[in-house]
Coordinates of C-alpha atoms in Angstrom, one line a residue:
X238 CA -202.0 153.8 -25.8
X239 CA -201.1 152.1 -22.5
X240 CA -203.1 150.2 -20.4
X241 CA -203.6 152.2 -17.7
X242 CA -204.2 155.5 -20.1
X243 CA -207.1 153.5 -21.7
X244 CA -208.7 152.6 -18.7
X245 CA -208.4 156.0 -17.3
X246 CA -210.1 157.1 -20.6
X247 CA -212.8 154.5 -20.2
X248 CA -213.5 156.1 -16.3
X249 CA -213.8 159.5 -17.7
X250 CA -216.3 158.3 -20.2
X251 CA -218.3 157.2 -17.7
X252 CA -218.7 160.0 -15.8
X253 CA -220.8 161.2 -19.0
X254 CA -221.9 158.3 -20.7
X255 CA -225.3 156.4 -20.6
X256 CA -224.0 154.3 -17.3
X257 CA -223.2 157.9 -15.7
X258 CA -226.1 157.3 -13.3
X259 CA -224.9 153.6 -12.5
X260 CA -221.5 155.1 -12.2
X261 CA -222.0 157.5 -9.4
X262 CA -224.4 154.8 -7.8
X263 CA -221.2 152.3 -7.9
X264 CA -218.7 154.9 -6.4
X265 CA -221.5 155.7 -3.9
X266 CA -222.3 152.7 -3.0
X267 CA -218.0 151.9 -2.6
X268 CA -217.6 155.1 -0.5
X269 CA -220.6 154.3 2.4
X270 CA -219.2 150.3 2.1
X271 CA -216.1 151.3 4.0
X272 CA -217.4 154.6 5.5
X273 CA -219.4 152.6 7.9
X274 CA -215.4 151.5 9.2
X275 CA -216.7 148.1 9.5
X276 CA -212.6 147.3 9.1
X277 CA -212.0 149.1 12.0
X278 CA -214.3 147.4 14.1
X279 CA -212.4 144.3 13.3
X280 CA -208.8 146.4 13.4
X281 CA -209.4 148.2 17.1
X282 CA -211.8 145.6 18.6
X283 CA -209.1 144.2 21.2
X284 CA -208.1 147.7 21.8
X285 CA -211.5 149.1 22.5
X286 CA -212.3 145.7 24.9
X287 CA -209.3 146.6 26.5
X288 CA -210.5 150.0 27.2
X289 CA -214.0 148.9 28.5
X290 CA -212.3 146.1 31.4
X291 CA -210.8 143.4 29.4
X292 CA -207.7 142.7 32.1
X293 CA -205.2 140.9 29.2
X294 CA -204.2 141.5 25.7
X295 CA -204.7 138.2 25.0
X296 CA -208.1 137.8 26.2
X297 CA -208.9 141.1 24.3
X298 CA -208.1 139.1 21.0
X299 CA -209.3 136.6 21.6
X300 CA -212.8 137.9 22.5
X301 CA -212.6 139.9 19.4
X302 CA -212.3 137.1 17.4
X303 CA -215.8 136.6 18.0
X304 CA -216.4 139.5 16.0
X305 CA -214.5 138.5 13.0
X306 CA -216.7 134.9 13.2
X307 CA -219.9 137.0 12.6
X308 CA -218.1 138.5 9.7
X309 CA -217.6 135.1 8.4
X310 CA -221.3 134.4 9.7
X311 CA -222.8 137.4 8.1
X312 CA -221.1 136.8 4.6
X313 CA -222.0 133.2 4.6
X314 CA -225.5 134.1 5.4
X315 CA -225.5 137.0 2.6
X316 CA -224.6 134.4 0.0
X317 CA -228.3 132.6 0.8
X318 CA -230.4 135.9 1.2
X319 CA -229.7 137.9 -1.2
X320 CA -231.3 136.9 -3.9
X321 CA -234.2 135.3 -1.4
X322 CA -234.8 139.0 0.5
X323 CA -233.9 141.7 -2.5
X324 CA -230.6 143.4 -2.2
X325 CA -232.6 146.8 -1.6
X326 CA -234.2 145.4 1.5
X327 CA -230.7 143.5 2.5
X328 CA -229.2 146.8 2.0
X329 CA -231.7 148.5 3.9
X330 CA -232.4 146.2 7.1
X331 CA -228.7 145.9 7.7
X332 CA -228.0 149.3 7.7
X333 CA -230.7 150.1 10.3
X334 CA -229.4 146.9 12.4
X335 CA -225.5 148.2 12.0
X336 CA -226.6 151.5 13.0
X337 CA -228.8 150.6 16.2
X338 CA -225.5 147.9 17.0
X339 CA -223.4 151.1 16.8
X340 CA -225.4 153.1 19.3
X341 CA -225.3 150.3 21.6
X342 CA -221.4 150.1 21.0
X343 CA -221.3 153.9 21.9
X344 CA -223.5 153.0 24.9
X345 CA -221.8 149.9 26.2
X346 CA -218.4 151.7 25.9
X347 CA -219.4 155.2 27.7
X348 CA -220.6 152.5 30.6
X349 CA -217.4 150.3 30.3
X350 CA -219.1 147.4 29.8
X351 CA -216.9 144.7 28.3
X352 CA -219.8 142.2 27.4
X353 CA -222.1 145.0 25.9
X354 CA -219.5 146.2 23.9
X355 CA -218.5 142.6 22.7
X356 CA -221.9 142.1 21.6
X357 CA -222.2 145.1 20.3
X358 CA -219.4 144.5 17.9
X359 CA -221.2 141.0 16.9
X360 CA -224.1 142.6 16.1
X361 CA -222.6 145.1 14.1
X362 CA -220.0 143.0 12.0
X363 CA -223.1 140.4 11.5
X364 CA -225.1 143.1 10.3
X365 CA -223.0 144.9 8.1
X366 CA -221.3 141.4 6.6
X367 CA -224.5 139.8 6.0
X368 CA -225.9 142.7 3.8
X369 CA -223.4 145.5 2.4
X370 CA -219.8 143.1 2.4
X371 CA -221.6 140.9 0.1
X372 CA -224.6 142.8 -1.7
X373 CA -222.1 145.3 -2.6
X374 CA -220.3 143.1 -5.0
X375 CA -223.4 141.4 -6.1
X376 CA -224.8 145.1 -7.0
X377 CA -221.2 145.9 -8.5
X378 CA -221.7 143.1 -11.3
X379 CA -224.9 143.8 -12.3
X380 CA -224.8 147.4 -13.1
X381 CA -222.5 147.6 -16.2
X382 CA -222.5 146.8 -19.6
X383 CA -219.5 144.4 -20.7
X384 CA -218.2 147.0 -22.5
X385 CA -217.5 149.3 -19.6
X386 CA -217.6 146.8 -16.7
X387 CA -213.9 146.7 -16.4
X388 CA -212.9 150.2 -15.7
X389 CA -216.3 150.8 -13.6
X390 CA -215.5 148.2 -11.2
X391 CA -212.2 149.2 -11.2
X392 CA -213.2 152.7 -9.7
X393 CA -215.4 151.4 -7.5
X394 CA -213.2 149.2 -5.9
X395 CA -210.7 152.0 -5.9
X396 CA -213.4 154.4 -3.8
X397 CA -213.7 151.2 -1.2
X398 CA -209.8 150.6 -0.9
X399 CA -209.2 154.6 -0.4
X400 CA -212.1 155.0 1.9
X401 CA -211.2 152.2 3.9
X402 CA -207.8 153.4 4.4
X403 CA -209.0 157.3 5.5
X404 CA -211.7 155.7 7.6
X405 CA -208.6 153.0 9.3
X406 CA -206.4 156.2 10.1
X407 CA -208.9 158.7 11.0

């Protein structure tokens, strides 16, 4: 058979197989990756310091390039702690840190406060980046067998891509 009809064979088998439970833990995991809409923090950032005071466009971008330096930042720091701190407690710690940054965001904004908001987004994108951008693939590569790794990580990422695009246009 084709390609593409074997490796849609190889996804249904997984669904019932013995890697059903890492399965569904891999689409999980893909599907609360992007619906945190870390992507659109990056995507609206200008437009939501614009919003909250930030006089120019230009200005607006480039204060949000700040936050895509703590994605870089986070990531780069993920690479050293994850096999230091656990990816349970990386997954963990950052979600409760991206949360609390989120609140503040909602905060900062509802005030109009242009800093607040800034950092806000820092916090956030540092958090997330430096425990789900990168755990998430780590995770991804160790819960399959050779045999099915292929097709498994090839639903997974197909859960992040999708999510990410409904959570960017929502």
């Amino acid at each position: 058979p084709r390609p593409w009809i074997r490796m849609f064979r190889d996804i249904r088998g997984l669904t019932s197989g013995p890697e059903r439970d890492a399965f569904a833990t891999a689409l999980w995991l893909a599907f609360f990756n992007q619906a945190t809409c870390s992507t659109s923090v990056i995507n609206f950032a200008p437009e939501v310091l614009e919003r909250v005071g930030v006089d120019s466009d230009a200005d607006a971008v480039l204060l949000a390039s700040a936050v895509s330096l703590c994605k870089l930042l986070g990531v780069s720091a993920s690479m050293f702690l994850v096999d230091r701190a656990g990816r349970r407690t990386l997954l963990l710690v950052g979600s409760h840190a991206a949360a609390a940054a989120m609140a503040g965001l909602a905060i900062a904004y509802d005030m109009g406060d242009a800093f607040g908001s800034l950092l806000c987004m820092c916090v956030f994108m540092l958090a997330f980046s430096a425990s789900w951008a990168g755990v998430f693939w780590v995770v991804l590569s160790e819960l399959f067998s050779m045999r099915v790794k292929s097709a498994a990580v090839s639903a997974a990422a197909a859960t992040l891509f999708a999510t990410g695009a409904f959570t960017d246009f929502v």
